[in-house]
Coordinates of C-alpha atoms in Angstrom, one line a residue:
M5 CA -16.7 -12.2 -3.2
L6 CA -14.5 -10.8 -5.8
A7 CA -15.4 -7.7 -4.6
L8 CA -15.0 -9.0 -1.1
A9 CA -11.6 -10.1 -2.5
T10 CA -10.7 -7.1 -3.8
V11 CA -11.2 -4.9 -1.1
G12 CA -9.3 -6.9 0.8
F13 CA -6.1 -6.7 -1.9
A14 CA -6.2 -3.4 -1.8
V15 CA -6.5 -3.0 2.5
N16 CA -3.5 -5.2 3.0
F17 CA -1.3 -3.7 0.0
W18 CA -2.3 -0.2 1.0
A19 CA -0.3 -1.3 4.7
W20 CA 2.0 -3.2 2.6
A21 CA 3.1 0.1 0.9
L22 CA 3.1 2.3 3.8
L23 CA 7.1 2.8 4.0
S24 CA 7.3 3.8 0.4
P25 CA 5.6 7.5 0.4
L26 CA 8.2 8.2 3.6
G27 CA 11.3 6.9 2.4
P28 CA 12.7 10.6 1.3
R29 CA 11.5 12.1 4.9
F30 CA 13.2 9.0 6.7
K31 CA 16.2 9.7 4.5
D32 CA 16.7 13.0 5.5
G33 CA 15.4 12.8 9.2
L34 CA 17.9 9.8 9.8
D35 CA 20.7 10.9 7.1
L36 CA 20.0 7.7 5.3
S37 CA 22.3 6.7 2.3
S38 CA 20.5 6.4 -1.0
F39 CA 21.1 2.6 -0.7
E40 CA 20.0 2.2 2.9
Q41 CA 16.7 4.2 1.5
S42 CA 16.0 1.7 -1.2
L43 CA 16.7 -1.1 0.9
L44 CA 14.2 0.4 3.3
V45 CA 11.6 0.2 1.1
A46 CA 12.2 -3.0 -0.6
V47 CA 12.6 -5.3 2.7
P48 CA 8.6 -5.5 2.7
V49 CA 8.5 -6.5 -1.1
V50 CA 10.8 -9.3 -0.8
V51 CA 9.0 -10.4 2.7
G52 CA 5.7 -10.7 1.2
S53 CA 6.7 -12.1 -2.0
L54 CA 8.6 -15.1 -0.2
G55 CA 5.5 -15.4 1.7
R56 CA 3.4 -15.6 -1.0
I57 CA 4.8 -19.3 -1.5
P58 CA 3.4 -20.7 1.4
V59 CA 0.6 -18.5 1.9
G60 CA -0.7 -19.9 -1.7
A61 CA -0.1 -23.5 -0.9
L62 CA -2.3 -22.5 2.9
T63 CA -5.0 -21.5 0.4
D64 CA -5.3 -24.2 -1.7
R65 CA -5.9 -26.0 1.6
F66 CA -7.7 -24.1 3.7
G67 CA -9.4 -21.8 1.7
G68 CA -9.5 -18.3 1.2
R69 CA -12.2 -17.7 4.0
A70 CA -10.1 -18.6 6.7
M71 CA -6.5 -17.2 4.9
F72 CA -7.9 -13.8 4.2
P73 CA -8.4 -12.8 8.3
I74 CA -6.1 -14.4 9.1
V75 CA -3.5 -12.2 7.0
S76 CA -5.2 -9.2 7.7
A77 CA -5.3 -9.5 11.3
A78 CA -1.5 -10.6 11.7
T79 CA -0.9 -6.9 9.1
T80 CA -2.1 -5.1 11.6
V81 CA 0.8 -5.7 14.3
P82 CA 3.4 -4.5 12.4
V83 CA 1.8 -1.3 11.2
L84 CA 0.7 -0.5 14.9
Y85 CA 4.5 -1.1 15.8
L86 CA 5.5 1.2 13.1
G87 CA 3.1 3.8 13.7
L88 CA 3.7 3.7 17.4
A89 CA 7.4 3.3 18.0
G90 CA 9.4 1.8 15.1
H91 CA 9.9 4.7 13.1
S92 CA 13.0 6.4 15.1
S93 CA 15.9 4.3 14.0
L94 CA 16.8 2.3 10.6
A95 CA 16.9 -0.6 12.7
A96 CA 13.6 -0.1 13.5
L97 CA 12.2 0.3 10.4
L98 CA 13.9 -2.5 8.7
L99 CA 12.1 -4.7 11.8
G100 CA 8.7 -2.9 10.8
G101 CA 9.4 -3.5 7.3
F102 CA 10.2 -6.7 7.5
F103 CA 7.0 -8.2 9.0
L104 CA 4.9 -5.5 7.1
G105 CA 5.7 -7.8 4.6
I106 CA 2.9 -9.9 5.8
G107 CA 0.2 -7.5 4.1
G108 CA 2.2 -8.5 0.6
T109 CA 1.1 -11.9 1.1
A110 CA -2.9 -11.6 0.4
F111 CA -2.1 -11.5 -3.2
A112 CA -1.5 -15.8 -3.0
V113 CA -5.0 -16.0 -0.8
G114 CA -6.9 -13.9 -3.5
V115 CA -5.9 -15.8 -6.8
P116 CA -7.0 -19.2 -6.2
F117 CA -9.8 -18.0 -3.9
V118 CA -11.3 -15.9 -7.0
N119 CA -10.2 -18.1 -9.8
A120 CA -12.1 -21.1 -8.3
W121 CA -15.5 -19.1 -8.3
F122 CA -15.6 -18.6 -11.7
P123 CA -15.7 -20.8 -15.3
P124 CA -12.4 -20.8 -17.2
Q125 CA -13.4 -18.9 -19.8
R126 CA -14.0 -15.5 -17.6
R127 CA -11.4 -16.0 -15.1
G128 CA -8.9 -13.4 -16.8
L129 CA -11.1 -11.0 -16.1
A130 CA -12.3 -12.0 -12.9
I131 CA -8.5 -12.4 -11.6
G132 CA -7.6 -8.8 -13.3
V133 CA -10.5 -7.2 -11.1
F134 CA -8.9 -8.5 -8.5
G135 CA -5.7 -7.5 -9.3
A136 CA -6.7 -4.0 -9.5
G137 CA -6.5 -3.8 -5.7
M138 CA -2.8 -3.1 -5.8
G139 CA -4.2 0.2 -6.8
G140 CA -3.7 0.0 -2.5
T141 CA -0.5 1.2 -2.9
A142 CA -2.2 4.3 -5.0
I143 CA -4.2 4.9 -1.6
S144 CA -1.0 4.7 0.4
A145 CA 0.6 7.0 -1.6
L146 CA -1.9 9.5 -2.3
T147 CA -2.9 10.1 1.5
T148 CA 0.6 9.0 3.8
V149 CA 2.2 12.1 3.3
K150 CA -0.9 14.4 3.6
L151 CA -1.7 12.9 6.9
V152 CA 1.9 12.9 8.0
D153 CA 2.2 16.6 7.8
A154 CA -1.7 17.1 8.7
N155 CA -1.0 15.5 11.9
S156 CA 1.7 13.1 13.0
T157 CA 3.9 10.1 11.8
A158 CA 1.7 7.8 13.6
T159 CA -1.9 8.7 11.6
P160 CA -1.8 7.0 8.5
F161 CA -0.2 3.9 10.3
L162 CA -3.4 3.9 13.1
I163 CA -5.8 4.4 10.7
T164 CA -4.7 1.7 8.1
A165 CA -4.2 -0.7 11.3
A166 CA -8.1 0.3 12.2
V167 CA -9.1 -0.5 8.5
L168 CA -7.3 -3.7 8.5
A169 CA -8.7 -5.0 12.0
A170 CA -12.1 -4.0 10.3
Y171 CA -11.8 -5.8 7.3
A172 CA -10.7 -9.0 9.5
V173 CA -13.8 -9.2 11.3
V174 CA -16.1 -8.8 8.1
A175 CA -14.3 -11.0 5.9
A176 CA -14.3 -13.6 8.9
L177 CA -18.3 -13.3 8.8
L178 CA -18.9 -13.0 5.0
L179 CA -16.3 -14.3 2.9
R180 CA -17.2 -18.0 1.9
D181 CA -15.4 -20.1 -0.8
A182 CA -16.8 -21.2 -3.6
P183 CA -19.1 -24.4 -3.8
G184 CA -16.8 -27.8 -4.9
R185 CA -13.7 -26.2 -4.0
T186 CA -10.8 -28.8 -4.7
V187 CA -9.4 -29.2 -1.4
P188 CA -6.0 -30.9 -1.7
T189 CA -4.8 -33.7 1.1
E190 CA -1.1 -34.3 0.3
P191 CA 1.2 -32.6 2.9
L192 CA 2.4 -28.9 2.0
V193 CA 6.0 -29.8 1.0
R194 CA 4.5 -32.1 -1.6
R195 CA 2.0 -29.7 -3.1
L196 CA 5.2 -27.5 -3.8
A197 CA 7.2 -29.6 -5.0
A198 CA 4.1 -30.8 -7.7
S199 CA 4.2 -27.6 -8.4
A200 CA 7.5 -27.2 -8.8
Q201 CA 7.4 -29.7 -11.7
L202 CA 5.1 -27.6 -13.9
G203 CA 6.0 -25.6 -16.9
I204 CA 4.2 -22.9 -16.2
T205 CA 5.4 -22.1 -12.7
W206 CA 8.6 -21.2 -14.2
Q207 CA 7.0 -19.5 -17.2
A208 CA 4.7 -17.4 -15.7
S209 CA 7.4 -16.3 -12.8
A210 CA 9.5 -15.2 -15.3
L211 CA 7.2 -12.8 -16.8
Y212 CA 5.7 -11.7 -13.8
A213 CA 9.2 -10.9 -12.3
V214 CA 9.2 -8.4 -15.0
A215 CA 5.6 -7.6 -15.6
F216 CA 4.6 -7.2 -11.9
G217 CA 8.1 -6.7 -10.6
G218 CA 8.3 -3.5 -12.9
Y219 CA 5.2 -2.2 -11.2
V220 CA 6.2 -3.0 -7.7
A221 CA 9.8 -1.6 -8.5
F222 CA 8.6 2.2 -9.6
S223 CA 5.9 1.7 -7.0
V224 CA 7.8 2.1 -4.3
Y225 CA 11.1 3.9 -6.2
L226 CA 9.4 6.5 -8.3
P227 CA 9.1 9.4 -5.3
A228 CA 12.7 8.8 -4.6
Y229 CA 14.1 8.5 -8.6
L230 CA 12.0 11.9 -9.2
K231 CA 12.6 13.8 -6.4
T232 CA 16.8 12.9 -6.7
G233 CA 16.7 13.3 -10.9
Y234 CA 13.8 15.8 -11.3
G235 CA 14.1 17.9 -8.0
L236 CA 10.2 17.4 -7.4
T237 CA 9.2 18.0 -3.4
Q238 CA 8.4 14.9 -2.3
A239 CA 4.2 15.7 -2.2
D240 CA 4.4 16.2 -5.7
A241 CA 6.7 13.0 -6.8
A242 CA 4.4 10.8 -4.5
N243 CA 1.2 12.3 -6.0
R244 CA 2.9 11.7 -9.5
M245 CA 3.8 8.1 -8.2
A246 CA 0.0 7.5 -7.2
G247 CA -0.7 8.3 -11.3
F248 CA 1.5 5.9 -12.2
V249 CA 0.0 3.2 -10.2
L250 CA -3.6 4.3 -10.8
L251 CA -3.4 3.7 -14.3
A252 CA -1.4 0.4 -13.7
V253 CA -4.1 -1.0 -11.5
A254 CA -7.1 0.1 -14.3
M255 CA -5.3 -1.4 -16.6
R256 CA -4.8 -5.1 -15.0
P257 CA -8.3 -5.9 -15.3
V258 CA -8.1 -4.6 -19.4
G259 CA -4.8 -7.2 -19.4
G260 CA -7.0 -10.1 -18.3
W261 CA -10.3 -9.2 -20.4
L262 CA -8.4 -8.7 -23.5
S263 CA -6.2 -12.3 -23.0
D264 CA -9.6 -13.7 -22.4
R265 CA -10.5 -12.7 -26.0
L266 CA -7.0 -12.5 -27.8
G267 CA -4.9 -14.9 -25.5
P268 CA -2.2 -13.8 -22.8
V269 CA 0.6 -14.5 -25.5
R270 CA -0.6 -11.9 -27.7
V271 CA -1.4 -9.3 -24.8
L272 CA 2.0 -10.3 -23.0
A273 CA 4.0 -9.4 -26.3
G274 CA 2.4 -5.9 -26.5
S275 CA 2.7 -5.0 -22.9
L276 CA 6.7 -6.1 -23.1
A277 CA 7.1 -4.0 -26.3
V278 CA 6.1 -1.2 -24.9
V279 CA 7.4 -1.2 -21.8
V280 CA 11.0 -1.7 -23.9
A281 CA 10.4 1.7 -26.0
G282 CA 9.2 3.6 -22.4
A283 CA 12.7 2.5 -20.7
V284 CA 14.8 3.4 -23.5
V285 CA 13.3 7.2 -24.0
Q286 CA 13.3 7.3 -19.9
S287 CA 17.3 6.0 -19.8
F288 CA 17.9 9.4 -21.8
T289 CA 16.1 11.4 -19.2
P290 CA 13.9 13.9 -21.0
P291 CA 12.4 16.6 -19.8
L292 CA 9.7 15.2 -17.1
A293 CA 6.8 17.4 -19.6
P294 CA 5.5 16.0 -21.4
V295 CA 8.0 13.2 -22.8
G296 CA 9.1 11.8 -19.0
T297 CA 5.5 11.6 -18.5
V298 CA 4.2 9.6 -21.3
A299 CA 7.1 7.7 -21.4
F300 CA 6.1 6.5 -17.4
L301 CA 2.5 6.2 -18.0
T302 CA 2.5 4.2 -21.5
M303 CA 5.5 1.6 -18.9
A304 CA 2.6 1.9 -16.2
A305 CA -0.5 0.8 -18.5
A306 CA 1.8 -2.0 -19.8
L307 CA 2.8 -3.4 -17.1
G308 CA -0.4 -3.0 -15.4
A309 CA -2.1 -4.7 -18.8
G310 CA 1.1 -7.6 -18.4
S311 CA 0.6 -8.6 -14.6
G312 CA -3.1 -9.3 -15.7
A313 CA -2.5 -11.5 -18.8
T314 CA 0.1 -13.3 -16.6
F315 CA -2.7 -14.6 -14.6
A316 CA -4.4 -15.2 -17.1
L317 CA -2.1 -17.6 -18.4
V318 CA -1.9 -19.0 -15.0
A319 CA -5.6 -19.6 -15.1
L320 CA -5.7 -21.3 -18.5
L321 CA -2.9 -23.9 -18.2
T322 CA -3.1 -25.0 -14.1
P323 CA -4.9 -27.8 -12.4
A324 CA -7.3 -26.3 -10.0
S325 CA -5.8 -27.9 -6.9
Q326 CA -2.8 -26.4 -7.3
V327 CA -3.7 -23.0 -8.3
G328 CA -2.7 -21.0 -4.9
S329 CA 0.6 -22.9 -4.8
V330 CA 1.6 -21.9 -8.7
T331 CA 0.1 -18.6 -7.3
G332 CA 2.4 -18.1 -4.4
V333 CA 5.5 -19.3 -6.8
V334 CA 4.8 -16.8 -9.3
G335 CA 4.0 -13.7 -7.2
A336 CA 6.9 -14.6 -5.2
A337 CA 8.5 -13.9 -8.5
G338 CA 6.7 -10.6 -9.5
G339 CA 7.7 -9.1 -5.8
L340 CA 11.2 -10.4 -6.1
G341 CA 11.2 -8.4 -9.7
G342 CA 10.6 -5.5 -7.9
F343 CA 13.2 -6.1 -5.0
L344 CA 16.2 -5.9 -6.8
P345 CA 15.8 -3.0 -9.0
P346 CA 14.9 -0.3 -6.3
L347 CA 18.5 -1.5 -5.1
V348 CA 20.1 -1.8 -8.4
M349 CA 18.9 2.2 -9.1
G350 CA 19.9 3.5 -5.4
A351 CA 23.4 2.0 -5.9
L352 CA 24.0 3.0 -9.5
Y353 CA 22.7 6.5 -9.0
G354 CA 25.3 6.7 -6.2
E355 CA 27.6 5.7 -8.1
Y356 CA 27.2 7.5 -10.9
G357 CA 24.8 10.2 -10.7
T358 CA 22.7 9.1 -13.1
Y359 CA 19.4 6.4 -13.4
A360 CA 20.2 6.1 -16.8
A361 CA 21.8 2.4 -16.4
G362 CA 19.3 1.7 -14.9
L363 CA 16.4 2.1 -17.4
A364 CA 18.7 0.5 -19.9
L365 CA 18.8 -2.9 -17.9
L366 CA 14.8 -2.7 -17.7
A367 CA 15.0 -2.2 -21.6
I368 CA 17.1 -5.0 -22.3
V369 CA 15.4 -7.4 -19.2
A370 CA 11.9 -6.7 -21.0
A371 CA 12.8 -7.2 -24.6
A372 CA 14.2 -11.1 -23.0
A373 CA 10.9 -11.2 -21.7
L374 CA 9.5 -10.6 -24.9
A375 CA 11.6 -13.0 -27.0
Y376 CA 10.8 -15.6 -24.6
T377 CA 6.9 -14.8 -24.9
L378 CA 7.3 -15.1 -28.5
T379 CA 9.0 -18.6 -28.4
G380 CA 9.0 -20.6 -25.4
V381 CA 5.4 -19.5 -23.9
R382 CA 4.0 -19.7 -27.2
A383 CA 5.0 -23.3 -27.6
A384 CA 3.7 -24.1 -24.5
V385 CA 0.0 -22.9 -25.0
H386 CA 0.0 -24.6 -28.5
G387 CA 2.1 -27.4 -28.2
G388 CA 0.1 -29.1 -24.7
G389 CA 2.0 -27.4 -21.7
A390 CA -1.7 -26.8 -20.6
P391 CA -3.5 -29.7 -18.5
R392 CA -5.4 -31.8 -20.2
S393 CA -8.8 -30.3 -18.5
A394 CA -7.2 -26.8 -20.1
R395 CA -6.4 -28.0 -23.5
G396 CA -10.1 -29.7 -24.2
R397 CA -11.5 -26.4 -23.3
R398 CA -9.4 -24.8 -25.7
H399 CA -10.4 -26.8 -28.5
R400 CA -14.5 -26.4 -26.9
T401 CA -14.1 -22.5 -27.3
A402 CA -14.2 -20.3 -30.5
R403 CA -10.8 -18.2 -28.9
T404 CA -7.5 -19.9 -29.1
P405 CA -5.0 -18.6 -26.7
V406 CA -1.9 -17.6 -28.5

């Protein structure tokens, strides 16, 4: 079940990220401004992020067995539209990108689905492994431009649509919800309101907005950054972005695994400290080899580990019947955290001709998140922020999350 869910997440994220590698091409072909290019790649991010809130609550109610096929099948429609008719103008691309955001909601399906299959002491690693499905963005980065160059603009979209449709069928046939899954009976609005009253919802949202939001921001904007800031070709920039994504993906289960053993607060604090250092270094626009490359790769590793640690925290502190609803809100925060930076970076570059201010802002935000982790989040973990079952579990195990 974990493998099937991870594949589904990867396939939907592959579709969700199709526009990013083609951003520079559309910018040149349609004569877009830097802000319009940023808006183009950011629209699927914000729609997919906000869509996680209702999709997470619906997954609590109907289960991943129903929701994975539905989300995957629905995502095929905008993918086909963009490939066949929706890439001839900015308006058409924005329309297709809006509905392409459906693919980004798959995350809110998978977390409660996987969470229900594993005991508490293994959920950090399990959800981290599932989170590695965000590597679907690397598939897009590595293949999209090459497929367009070798064939046509429609080719990557048609291939992705076929894979999505195939997965929807396989998921409908093979996925099974965990035995004994807690099914809430309250209306969706009431369940969302109850989740909003949990402290973990907002603590994890703030942290995920920085950790996963930073990952999303770089994954969608890094090609434009490298092409504009360092003069790389579109293909080279896309390949380097894929390296960034792959490292972040590999570190996400590591972050979950470490959180099971050391506690999510320690892992989050270490990850955020690395992001602060990497952003400060890169704000000076050092030579790409080796300093810039090292700065970006260390930030990728830290953002991936921090994302895994955030959902280890969610699994620890959230009641079982509310995991989907909380995941929806937290996932939305993460996606929205990735929506604003590309717009800010594009606007700042258009105004000042440099990305230094944008990276300095990242360092400041990560430093604030680090301070919050070491104060408010640490106090919540130690001081009764967990539900009763989680507090009892903490006392019964040898590992004390800190």
